[in-house]
């Protein structure tokens, strides 16, 4: 049976058909749906872990016990995961072990554009890269087979366009879910120096075997059309090249990115007048070719920034350009904004009003950096809001401790904000940490986390009590406030930032997109409006200026009522639906 | 056959993703090779969203490049303008005339462009107020299904097949609403 599947759903299907037993991940665009789709299969144990390191370690443990296991993350999640990954390379596996990592060229939803292929060589782990959903499924199954045959964890690398594209997949019956009998093997799994020294030798020998595999595996294949132009490509870029050049080029399609098939590449280059290496982001394959003394074209023609495109490839290789319509006049940009009813809007409205220095974090609330709220001073990575604010206050001294807050989501706080808070308390830091508790992991599309009281399958479970947790690490001043009650929230922020030691405000209001949140009615501006424009400062996409007066677009308003609380003249009223 | 390229554009939250999934499944059921490229994550939050639906004998790339779209199905007027460079020569635009202000317009740093329909120029344009039709059907949220109805009329896939795929994709409790919305789009005339 053929089915249209998202690349990520096809990876999940591949894991299911391969008899995977344990999947542990932390959500991150564009990888999230792999783990979500695994929950469709009853026999796979799935979980959201608090962060990628914990997730990968859980998968490693499952593999040691002899089960097939997988952990999935986005490119920056791999940085968090890197510690166990590099040593799991030394231990090898029990049951097959796959780390699926999704890069985001073009940064559709990311804070950097790192190229995870570098990790394969660095961790000495084979890496496969599919170019459509059918390959996503097939390569996932192959990854588990390679993992067990070569006693190695395997990277499955995706990019956004493969992870988030749907194409046809032929479904097969699943393999049996077997768990190899566990036998204690300290020499293999206890990585103290005496054992690791021996395992490193095993790793290097394994790499030689994987190099031989790369030359013969059907993952890498030639497609010849008798052209003098040769293209070396992998992943979605291969599909762009096929689109742009069709039968006008020959192709060496790489499904295995590390180790690279040196002989295949050399022979391909020898057989073609000009060889183009087409790869988004860094020149990983190109650099390897050049190290082999091969004269290839690549980043001399293409950018290291952003995504490739069929037109771009066609122009670079053939000089042909596409005929393109141009619309007359300016087209205003439409950047993403916080949704109508977003609880974060109240928080940032107050922070902006008070003119505080705001150390930001990763989530929907990063949009608090955009105009008109423009509140955030820095955003680096998951958890950095708390620790960076600590550094800011220690460095600046003076009054900054009364003027600096960090903002961090509930899931992000559990991911790696709590360690920063422990550091601030331990090292006698200051400042106010605002935990934006919207009852869900928002940006990645509503995943449960340890603060929601539900597992990935929606079962009830223990719930982290954020208030108690903060108190337990030594924060003396912890309070809960509703960011939509702007007056009380402003008072809370003023009082907490006035303290000399660290304090926490838990800004509690659920994400407006949750099914359990039901705002009713619509807000309307009445003739009491004095055009003071305070409501405009909230940056709600439903309120815009029409002929000099603020107007609320009823198709955009969800009746959350924040603007009612913001208006100093009581000129905005909530009208219930008839 | 030549690959057919349909580009669906709109504003995050308008239901473009569901429309592209219904269309993708329909084309797969019709026996075509299909690729659908979606947008998830940060870009979905009220920003411009674009999905690509490609079908044919053997579809390679999941995305549609500039100058390649046979049809642009625009859920919002300004987004139709933004997508214009993607239209293929001889291509068709179906556009909902609903206007949703982007943040730079809301803040008054620029205006919502006037006369967009005219700037779409020589293209074959069907413009309609799909929001009113969706309300007539019973919910403003059915804009996507109204527009699919308009799209269905322009193609050569039987109407029953459209309805079958549509009703198999949407929740059962909204069957009647979606049927009405599809009908209103299907019977829309300039």
XYZ file of C-alpha atoms in Angstrom:
768
model
C 0.000 0.000 0.000
C 1.296 3.451 -0.967
C 0.764 6.318 1.406
C 1.656 9.991 1.351
C 3.930 10.487 4.344
C 5.884 13.355 5.799
C 9.641 12.585 5.759
C 9.539 12.536 9.554
C 6.541 10.173 9.558
C 8.432 7.903 7.153
C 11.395 7.757 9.549
C 8.952 6.715 12.281
C 7.476 4.089 9.956
C 10.992 2.824 9.189
C 11.722 2.558 12.896
C 8.478 0.633 13.392
C 9.178 -1.752 10.528
C 12.726 -2.234 11.872
C 11.330 -3.433 15.198
C 12.439 -0.454 17.277
C 11.444 -0.730 20.918
C 12.468 2.542 22.566
C 12.365 6.128 21.260
C 13.343 9.011 23.529
C 13.648 12.574 22.220
C 13.261 16.247 22.966
C 11.118 18.185 20.449
C 12.794 20.533 17.992
C 11.736 21.781 14.560
C 12.218 20.184 12.039
C 12.602 16.835 13.856
C 9.580 16.786 16.198
C 7.140 14.707 14.129
C 9.464 11.676 14.024
C 8.875 10.980 17.692
C 5.230 12.098 17.588
C 4.552 9.674 14.730
C 6.228 6.837 16.629
C 3.331 7.027 19.100
C 1.047 5.687 16.323
C 2.700 2.328 16.881
C 1.563 0.691 20.084
C 4.598 -1.521 20.480
C 7.141 1.329 20.452
C 7.843 2.808 23.863
C 8.030 6.588 23.197
C 8.800 9.472 25.477
C 9.614 13.147 25.596
C 12.740 13.550 27.692
C 13.577 16.845 29.426
C 16.486 17.427 27.032
C 18.438 15.779 24.218
C 21.244 14.507 26.445
C 18.818 12.612 28.658
C 17.000 11.345 25.563
C 20.167 10.023 23.910
C 21.340 8.380 27.127
C 17.971 6.653 27.476
C 18.342 5.304 23.936
C 21.913 4.207 24.719
C 20.668 2.315 27.766
C 17.955 0.604 25.735
C 20.557 -0.396 23.152
C 22.869 -1.822 25.831
C 19.963 -4.013 26.958
C 19.731 -5.369 23.397
C 16.736 -3.464 22.025
C 16.687 -1.307 18.913
C 16.485 2.314 20.010
C 16.378 5.801 18.530
C 16.739 9.375 19.697
C 15.727 12.320 17.505
C 16.652 15.994 17.665
C 17.229 19.129 15.660
C 20.751 20.233 14.748
C 21.261 22.376 17.850
C 19.840 19.547 19.944
C 22.737 17.422 18.729
C 25.082 19.803 20.549
C 23.272 19.009 23.793
C 23.297 15.320 22.900
C 26.957 15.266 21.877
C 28.431 14.068 25.161
C 26.845 10.602 25.255
C 27.036 10.326 21.440
C 30.820 10.640 21.299
C 31.323 7.934 23.895
C 28.562 5.666 22.556
C 30.742 5.644 19.442
C 33.394 3.894 21.556
C 31.079 1.436 23.296
C 29.251 0.480 20.143
C 25.799 -1.014 20.557
C 23.808 -3.900 21.833
C 20.571 -3.454 19.865
C 20.734 -1.141 16.837
C 21.037 2.534 17.814
C 20.138 5.487 15.583
C 20.462 9.194 16.274
C 18.200 11.087 13.873
C 19.216 14.724 13.485
C 17.396 17.312 11.394
C 19.302 20.348 10.125
C 17.514 23.552 9.176
C 19.216 25.217 6.173
C 17.515 28.544 5.635
C 16.722 28.720 9.375
C 12.963 28.367 8.988
C 12.737 27.868 12.752
C 16.232 27.939 14.270
C 18.812 30.192 15.841
C 21.714 29.061 13.674
C 22.411 27.138 10.498
C 25.001 24.621 11.729
C 25.875 21.688 9.488
C 25.576 18.497 11.537
C 27.548 16.488 8.998
C 30.691 17.643 10.799
C 29.613 15.517 13.759
C 29.872 12.296 11.757
C 33.612 12.631 11.204
C 34.141 14.072 14.669
C 32.308 11.248 16.473
C 33.477 8.671 13.892
C 29.941 7.523 13.239
C 28.416 6.573 9.887
C 25.826 9.071 8.620
C 23.022 8.426 6.137
C 20.978 11.132 4.408
C 17.691 10.397 2.581
C 16.277 12.681 -0.120
C 12.559 11.868 0.053
C 10.061 10.028 2.248
C 10.572 6.631 0.577
C 14.279 6.922 1.333
C 13.503 8.162 4.852
C 11.824 4.856 5.568
C 14.349 2.688 3.723
C 17.414 4.457 5.151
C 16.079 4.235 8.712
C 15.792 0.469 8.361
C 19.253 0.282 6.802
C 20.657 2.449 9.587
C 19.554 -0.132 12.173
C 21.042 -2.957 10.119
C 24.377 -1.130 9.743
C 24.342 -0.262 13.432
C 24.161 -3.906 14.470
C 26.434 -5.285 11.753
C 29.227 -2.769 12.401
C 28.588 -2.365 16.141
C 28.133 1.373 15.906
C 25.499 4.016 16.513
C 24.390 5.528 13.182
C 23.392 9.111 12.380
C 20.374 9.655 10.164
C 20.608 13.219 8.875
C 17.604 15.077 7.512
C 17.095 18.652 6.407
C 13.884 20.679 6.726
C 12.799 20.106 3.125
C 13.009 16.329 3.499
C 11.666 16.199 7.063
C 8.682 18.421 6.195
C 7.854 17.209 2.693
C 5.322 14.514 1.971
C 5.877 11.912 -0.718
C 4.710 8.412 -1.475
C 5.939 5.548 0.686
C 5.290 1.853 0.165
C 4.397 0.358 3.554
C 5.728 -3.082 4.492
C 5.009 -5.482 7.294
C 7.098 -4.812 10.382
C 9.942 -7.045 11.470
C 9.650 -8.771 14.774
C 10.634 -6.680 17.746
C 13.510 -8.706 19.148
C 15.623 -7.905 22.153
C 19.036 -9.540 22.225
C 19.863 -11.283 25.488
C 21.917 -9.006 27.705
C 25.290 -10.134 28.954
C 27.395 -7.914 31.129
C 30.440 -6.707 29.167
C 32.325 -4.094 31.184
C 35.191 -3.923 28.695
C 32.720 -2.696 26.069
C 30.331 -0.567 28.084
C 32.344 0.827 31.022
C 34.305 3.666 29.473
C 37.078 4.190 31.998
C 40.480 4.956 30.455
C 41.768 1.375 30.589
C 38.783 0.133 28.585
C 38.344 3.197 26.370
C 41.959 2.985 25.188
C 41.150 -0.452 23.775
C 37.802 0.653 22.362
C 39.388 3.542 20.465
C 41.427 1.005 18.511
C 38.190 -0.851 17.731
C 36.603 2.403 16.523
C 39.454 3.095 14.089
C 39.280 -0.453 12.725
C 35.511 -0.064 12.356
C 36.012 3.098 10.312
C 38.136 1.134 7.819
C 35.327 -1.396 7.464
C 32.772 1.384 7.020
C 34.957 2.933 4.307
C 34.809 -0.345 2.421
C 31.033 -0.431 2.912
C 30.726 3.081 1.451
C 32.256 1.894 -1.853
C 29.749 -0.916 -2.343
C 26.540 0.052 -0.535
C 23.493 0.772 -2.746
C 23.054 3.901 -0.592
C 25.544 5.494 -2.993
C 24.736 5.074 -6.663
C 25.575 6.352 -10.124
C 23.063 7.612 -12.628
C 24.619 8.099 -16.039
C 23.228 9.880 -19.070
C 26.465 10.088 -21.079
C 27.092 13.692 -20.038
C 30.429 15.390 -19.519
C 28.879 17.195 -16.554
C 29.037 15.289 -13.301
C 27.031 16.169 -10.181
C 27.799 14.838 -6.718
C 24.847 15.455 -4.409
C 22.916 14.079 -1.443
C 19.584 14.676 0.256
C 17.158 17.250 -1.102
C 19.901 18.896 -3.155
C 20.011 15.785 -5.332
C 16.302 16.260 -6.132
C 16.944 19.932 -6.994
C 19.785 18.938 -9.320
C 17.576 16.338 -11.052
C 14.869 18.976 -11.408
C 17.264 21.573 -12.822
C 19.471 19.446 -15.056
C 17.482 16.276 -15.780
C 19.368 14.088 -18.244
C 21.856 16.811 -19.048
C 24.157 15.629 -16.263
C 25.430 12.407 -14.718
C 24.932 11.939 -10.991
C 26.775 10.379 -8.103
C 24.034 10.291 -5.491
C 25.386 9.858 -1.986
C 23.100 8.296 0.596
C 26.002 7.737 2.982
C 27.785 10.944 3.943
C 30.435 9.475 6.219
C 32.669 7.765 5.538
C 32.685 9.003 1.933
C 33.336 6.526 -0.920
C 36.724 7.833 -2.019
C 37.215 5.450 -4.929
C 33.699 6.028 -6.287
C 34.270 9.778 -6.113
C 37.714 9.576 -7.770
C 36.405 7.402 -10.610
C 33.403 9.700 -11.100
C 35.623 12.768 -11.301
C 38.003 11.022 -13.724
C 35.084 10.198 -16.029
C 33.705 13.754 -16.255
C 35.015 17.032 -17.647
C 33.463 19.163 -14.918
C 32.168 17.908 -11.588
C 29.877 20.004 -9.407
C 29.503 19.180 -5.726
C 26.036 20.386 -4.714
C 25.635 20.612 -0.945
C 23.808 23.140 1.216
C 25.688 24.794 4.087
C 29.353 23.814 4.514
C 31.619 22.341 1.814
C 31.960 18.995 3.599
C 32.021 16.747 0.507
C 33.859 19.365 -1.546
C 36.643 19.727 1.011
C 37.026 15.959 1.059
C 37.265 15.897 -2.744
C 39.887 18.622 -2.716
C 41.880 16.737 -0.091
C 41.898 13.841 -2.549
C 43.405 16.210 -5.137
C 40.212 16.385 -7.181
C 39.295 19.529 -9.084
C 35.597 20.095 -8.364
C 33.313 23.136 -8.450
C 31.179 23.973 -5.434
C 31.292 26.878 -3.044
C 33.030 29.003 -5.703
C 29.551 29.099 -7.309
C 27.169 28.631 -4.368
C 26.663 30.274 -0.991
C 27.309 28.631 2.349
C 24.269 30.529 3.655
C 20.697 29.394 3.158
C 19.064 26.818 0.938
C 19.819 25.828 -2.635
C 17.132 25.896 -5.328
C 16.557 24.228 -8.708
C 16.764 27.604 -10.488
C 19.989 28.504 -8.717
C 21.568 25.207 -9.749
C 20.388 25.562 -13.339
C 21.818 29.059 -13.636
C 25.159 28.137 -12.051
C 25.667 25.062 -14.237
C 24.059 26.032 -17.562
C 23.815 29.834 -17.438
C 20.057 29.625 -18.159
C 17.704 31.841 -16.138
C 14.002 31.425 -15.395
C 11.368 33.850 -16.661
C 9.914 35.509 -13.582
C 6.944 37.860 -13.100
C 7.556 40.855 -10.906
C 4.764 42.541 -8.965
C 4.868 46.329 -9.139
C 5.439 48.301 -5.947
C 6.476 47.432 -2.443
C 5.387 44.176 -0.751
C 5.484 44.611 3.031
C 7.110 41.693 4.861
C 4.985 39.451 7.071
C 7.191 38.202 9.881
C 5.807 35.687 12.373
C 4.045 37.228 15.383
C 2.673 35.983 18.683
C -0.831 34.646 18.109
C -3.908 36.616 19.233
C -4.477 35.574 22.856
C -0.830 34.589 23.400
C -0.077 34.755 27.145
C 3.465 35.999 26.433
C 2.121 39.268 25.021
C 1.117 40.457 28.499
C 4.558 39.653 29.883
C 6.464 41.506 27.184
C 4.069 44.442 27.256
C 5.019 44.954 30.922
C 8.762 44.317 30.425
C 8.865 46.832 27.573
C 6.961 49.385 29.626
C 9.414 49.030 32.517
C 12.427 49.316 30.177
C 14.185 46.249 31.608
C 17.159 44.410 30.146
C 15.754 41.051 29.051
C 17.822 37.915 28.618
C 15.779 35.721 26.263
C 15.496 32.066 25.409
C 14.238 29.634 22.754
C 10.493 29.305 22.144
C 7.479 31.198 20.807
C 8.351 33.952 23.270
C 11.513 34.717 21.277
C 9.000 36.706 19.202
C 9.087 39.207 22.102
C 12.226 40.480 20.360
C 10.202 41.667 17.354
C 8.582 45.108 17.093
C 6.555 46.611 18.605
C 7.333 44.681 21.833
C 11.099 44.693 21.058
C 11.843 43.670 24.628
C 14.550 41.040 24.323
C 18.243 41.923 24.518
C 19.762 38.508 23.784
C 18.820 35.020 22.639
C 21.491 32.337 22.325
C 20.356 28.790 22.977
C 18.107 26.620 25.154
C 18.489 27.646 28.797
C 20.873 30.555 28.190
C 18.434 33.200 29.442
C 19.064 32.397 33.099
C 22.822 31.850 32.928
C 23.487 34.756 30.552
C 21.519 37.123 32.822
C 23.727 35.934 35.694
C 26.833 36.808 33.661
C 25.381 40.171 32.632
C 24.659 41.144 36.222
C 28.059 39.965 37.505
C 29.815 41.876 34.731
C 27.832 45.115 34.853
C 27.553 45.367 38.622
C 25.792 48.491 39.869
C 22.068 48.649 39.435
C 21.656 46.067 36.654
C 20.580 43.491 39.208
C 17.428 45.537 39.671
C 16.890 46.028 35.952
C 17.589 42.637 34.441
C 15.214 39.719 33.986
C 15.432 36.447 32.139
C 12.418 34.964 30.350
C 12.199 31.246 29.743
C 9.400 28.832 28.856
C 8.304 26.006 31.162
C 9.733 23.279 28.916
C 12.952 25.202 28.259
C 13.371 25.816 31.982
C 13.276 22.078 32.636
C 15.512 21.433 29.583
C 18.438 23.486 30.899
C 17.230 26.611 32.702
C 17.161 24.930 36.101
C 20.932 24.344 36.058
C 21.449 28.044 35.345
C 19.189 28.949 38.246
C 21.135 26.641 40.574
C 24.291 28.414 39.425
C 22.822 31.859 40.108
C 21.687 30.848 43.594
C 24.929 29.034 44.433
C 27.109 31.901 43.277
C 25.053 34.565 45.054
C 23.705 36.094 41.875
C 20.666 38.318 41.445
C 17.999 39.301 38.949
C 14.517 37.978 38.332
C 13.781 34.829 36.368
C 10.348 34.863 34.712
C 9.186 31.365 33.848
C 6.585 31.627 31.099
C 4.365 28.747 32.119
C 1.898 28.285 29.255
C 1.146 24.656 30.194
C 2.716 23.183 27.034
C 5.771 23.162 24.734
C 4.406 25.731 22.303
C 6.680 26.495 19.377
C 7.190 22.923 18.244
C 3.435 22.320 18.163
C 2.146 21.355 21.609
C 4.215 18.616 23.149
C 3.766 17.617 26.752
C 6.709 18.000 29.105
C 7.506 17.289 32.771
C 5.529 20.367 33.897
C 2.266 19.438 32.132
C 1.407 16.280 34.075
C 0.953 14.221 30.919
C 3.179 11.841 28.950
C 3.678 11.862 25.174
C 0.689 9.510 24.920
C -1.464 11.786 27.058
C -1.407 9.541 30.124
C -1.496 11.226 33.525
C 1.875 11.315 35.283
C 3.734 13.176 38.023
C 4.001 16.887 37.393
C 6.978 19.045 38.288
C 5.902 21.749 40.716
C 7.854 24.746 39.409
C 7.262 26.782 42.550
C 8.588 24.036 44.848
C 11.461 23.270 42.486
C 12.682 26.871 42.535
C 12.347 27.019 46.313
C 14.216 23.717 46.656
C 17.282 25.060 44.844
C 17.371 27.991 47.254
C 15.330 30.777 45.665
C 13.620 32.552 48.554
C 11.194 34.650 46.555
C 8.977 32.701 44.199
C 5.546 33.921 43.150
C 2.910 33.113 40.590
C 1.303 35.868 38.491
C -1.095 36.118 35.565
C 0.502 38.065 32.677
C -2.951 39.146 31.425
C -3.654 40.956 34.682
C -1.203 43.613 33.532
C -1.476 45.864 36.598
C -0.799 43.059 39.078
C 1.890 41.605 36.836
C 3.657 44.959 36.572
C 3.538 45.280 40.356
C 5.003 41.797 40.758
C 7.874 42.542 38.366
C 8.629 45.836 40.108
C 8.684 44.194 43.541
C 10.785 41.209 42.527
C 13.374 43.200 40.574
C 13.771 45.495 43.585
C 15.294 42.622 45.573
C 19.039 42.193 46.024
C 18.969 38.432 45.556
C 17.557 36.184 42.877
C 13.781 35.854 42.544
C 11.384 33.917 40.333
C 8.016 34.888 38.852
C 5.998 32.078 37.326
C 3.877 33.792 34.654
C 0.982 31.402 34.433
C -1.536 31.373 31.585
C -2.058 28.615 29.052
C -1.228 28.847 25.344
C -4.219 30.283 23.461
C -4.038 27.485 20.901
C -4.674 24.748 23.465
C -8.037 23.079 22.948
C -8.800 23.537 26.636
C -8.495 27.320 26.298
C -11.800 28.767 25.226
C -11.927 32.525 24.991
C -15.320 33.716 23.859
C -16.628 36.879 22.254
C -14.739 39.648 20.515
C -13.168 42.859 21.784
C -14.407 46.162 20.407
C -13.116 49.693 20.688
C -15.885 52.056 21.779
C -16.252 55.820 21.297
C -14.519 56.343 24.661
C -11.239 55.814 22.760
C -8.884 58.778 23.121
C -6.351 57.441 20.616
C -3.628 57.141 23.259
C -2.348 54.090 21.336
C -1.542 52.045 24.455
C -3.392 49.079 22.914
C -1.169 49.312 19.832
C 1.859 48.799 22.081
C 0.680 45.290 22.910
C 1.490 44.286 19.331
C -1.667 42.237 18.862
C -2.134 41.206 15.223
C -5.885 41.875 15.578
C -5.434 45.587 16.387
C -4.269 47.943 13.669
C -4.426 51.600 12.854
C -7.174 52.557 10.406
C -7.394 56.259 9.453
C -5.611 57.313 12.623
C -7.681 55.205 15.038
C -7.010 51.739 16.404
C -9.462 49.155 15.106
C -9.933 45.519 16.056
C -10.280 43.049 13.189
C -13.038 40.638 14.311
C -11.641 37.834 12.117
C -8.329 37.977 14.019
C -9.544 38.733 17.584
C -10.116 35.686 19.778
C -11.600 37.603 22.688
C -8.676 37.095 25.091
C -9.277 40.521 26.621
C -5.662 41.598 27.134
C -6.371 44.874 25.321
C -9.304 45.506 27.687
C -6.823 45.349 30.584
C -4.235 47.478 28.786
C -6.579 50.369 27.858
C -6.267 53.154 30.478
C -9.661 54.680 29.583
C -11.867 51.614 29.653
C -12.572 52.172 25.978
C -12.289 48.542 24.930
C -15.181 46.249 25.709
C -15.683 42.582 25.377
C -18.807 41.696 23.363
C -20.038 38.187 23.796
C -21.082 36.280 20.692
C -24.783 36.510 19.954
C 3.181 14.119 -18.283
C 4.738 17.401 -17.230
C 4.761 17.924 -13.484
C 1.855 20.118 -12.327
C 2.793 22.719 -9.744
C 0.261 24.164 -7.303
C 1.452 26.660 -4.729
C -0.710 27.446 -1.720
C 0.097 30.676 0.118
C -1.474 32.426 3.070
C -1.015 33.580 6.642
C -0.152 31.166 9.464
C -3.372 29.916 11.039
C -5.532 30.111 7.873
C -5.527 26.376 7.223
C -3.196 26.212 4.202
C -1.520 23.066 5.563
C -4.780 21.121 5.672
C -5.635 22.288 2.144
C -2.297 21.064 0.806
C -2.719 17.697 2.538
C -6.196 17.191 1.073
C -4.884 18.100 -2.371
C -1.820 15.842 -2.006
C -3.916 12.840 -0.977
C -6.367 13.443 -3.808
C -3.580 13.490 -6.389
C -1.987 10.350 -4.925
C -5.375 8.581 -5.091
C -5.567 9.643 -8.740
C -2.379 7.675 -9.368
C 0.152 10.505 -9.623
C 3.567 10.695 -8.058
C 3.159 13.485 -5.490
C 5.379 15.697 -3.367
C 4.037 18.209 -0.850
C 6.361 20.596 0.967
C 5.106 22.136 4.213
C 6.105 24.765 6.736
C 6.156 24.074 10.482
C 7.531 25.778 13.573
C 8.280 29.475 14.022
C 7.185 30.467 10.504
C 3.649 29.226 11.230
C 3.046 31.884 13.878
C 1.069 34.429 11.871
C 3.790 34.822 9.266
C 3.681 34.144 5.529
C 3.213 30.438 4.905
C 3.833 28.598 1.685
C 3.149 24.991 0.758
C 3.959 23.363 -2.551
C 1.989 20.541 -4.132
C 3.606 18.862 -7.135
C 2.201 15.948 -9.116
C 3.151 14.051 -12.251
C 4.755 10.829 -13.467
C 7.984 11.289 -11.561
C 8.346 14.312 -9.285
C 11.865 15.137 -8.191
C 12.125 18.307 -6.047
C 9.562 18.872 -3.266
C 9.567 22.641 -3.795
C 8.360 24.920 -6.601
C 10.833 27.513 -7.777
C 10.221 30.970 -9.241
C 8.491 30.928 -12.623
C 7.148 27.384 -12.149
C 3.725 27.497 -10.450
C 0.843 26.520 -12.753
C -1.621 27.603 -10.085
C -1.204 29.890 -7.088
C -3.995 29.417 -4.558
C -3.736 32.493 -2.326
C -5.629 32.648 0.966
C -4.847 36.343 1.411
C -4.423 39.229 -1.007
C -0.956 40.468 -0.060
C 0.352 36.903 -0.077
C -0.815 36.560 -3.706
C 1.327 39.546 -4.571
C 4.298 38.108 -2.701
C 3.959 34.804 -4.558
C 3.671 36.340 -8.037
C 7.322 35.685 -9.012
C 6.592 31.950 -8.634
C 3.870 31.974 -11.304
C 4.693 30.147 -14.532
C 4.018 31.854 -17.861
C 0.334 31.171 -18.566
C -0.293 30.263 -14.942
C -3.450 30.929 -12.952
C -4.033 32.720 -9.648
C -7.027 32.041 -7.409
C -7.087 34.639 -4.667
C -9.181 35.267 -1.592
C -9.569 39.056 -1.377
C -9.436 38.971 2.445
C -6.813 41.347 3.820
C -4.852 40.535 6.975
C -2.508 43.315 8.046
C 1.107 42.265 8.600
C 2.956 43.770 11.591
C 4.714 46.572 9.618
C 1.250 47.738 8.445
C -0.245 47.364 11.934
C 2.535 49.532 13.332
C 2.020 52.097 10.595
C 5.569 51.879 9.227
C 4.083 51.100 5.822
C 0.623 50.811 4.300
C -1.240 47.787 2.988
C -0.612 48.116 -0.767
C -3.539 49.420 -2.854
C -4.689 47.892 -6.095
C -3.013 44.512 -5.689
C -5.419 42.812 -8.092
C -4.317 45.235 -10.806
C -0.626 44.646 -10.091
C -1.122 40.924 -10.642
C -1.225 42.169 -14.210
C -1.546 39.859 -17.152
C -2.002 36.708 -15.057
C -5.252 34.735 -15.235
C -6.814 35.786 -11.921
C -9.951 34.561 -10.143
C -10.587 36.820 -7.159
C -13.306 36.115 -4.612
C -14.353 36.942 -1.075
C -13.883 33.425 0.289
C -14.295 34.636 3.871
C -17.916 35.679 3.240
C -18.613 32.391 1.481
C -17.075 30.485 4.403
C -19.297 32.397 6.844
C -22.270 31.618 4.613
C -21.291 27.948 4.875
C -21.256 28.239 8.656
C -17.729 29.124 9.796
C -15.021 31.645 8.896
C -12.554 28.784 9.385
C -13.808 27.048 6.235
C -12.016 29.531 3.931
C -9.591 26.776 2.959
C -12.350 24.430 1.819
C -14.134 27.196 -0.138
C -10.877 27.829 -2.003
C -10.373 24.121 -2.665
C -13.860 24.161 -4.224
C -12.793 26.948 -6.581
C -9.599 25.068 -7.418
C -11.564 21.852 -8.059
C -13.637 23.592 -10.707
C -10.521 24.558 -12.683
C -9.059 21.053 -12.864
C -10.133 17.802 -14.458
C -10.519 15.575 -11.388
C -14.130 14.512 -10.801
C -15.959 16.434 -8.119
C -16.949 13.226 -6.274
C -13.263 12.353 -5.852
C -12.617 15.758 -4.302
C -15.484 15.361 -1.870
C -14.413 11.846 -0.992
C -10.851 12.921 -0.090
C -12.054 16.083 1.643
C -14.549 14.300 3.855
C -12.060 11.537 4.658
C -9.592 14.173 5.930
C -11.779 16.508 8.026
C -13.438 15.493 11.335
C -16.852 13.831 10.872
C -18.685 16.455 12.944
C -17.745 19.095 10.342
C -18.871 17.068 7.324
C -21.919 19.188 6.515
C -20.080 22.477 7.027
C -17.255 21.397 4.743
C -19.617 20.058 2.122
C -21.416 23.427 2.030
C -18.114 25.354 1.916
C -16.811 23.184 -0.936
C -20.085 23.660 -2.862
C -20.001 27.433 -2.502
C -16.440 27.485 -3.856
C -17.200 25.025 -6.614
C -20.170 27.034 -7.870
C -18.504 30.403 -7.538
C -18.507 32.453 -10.728
C -16.826 35.805 -11.331
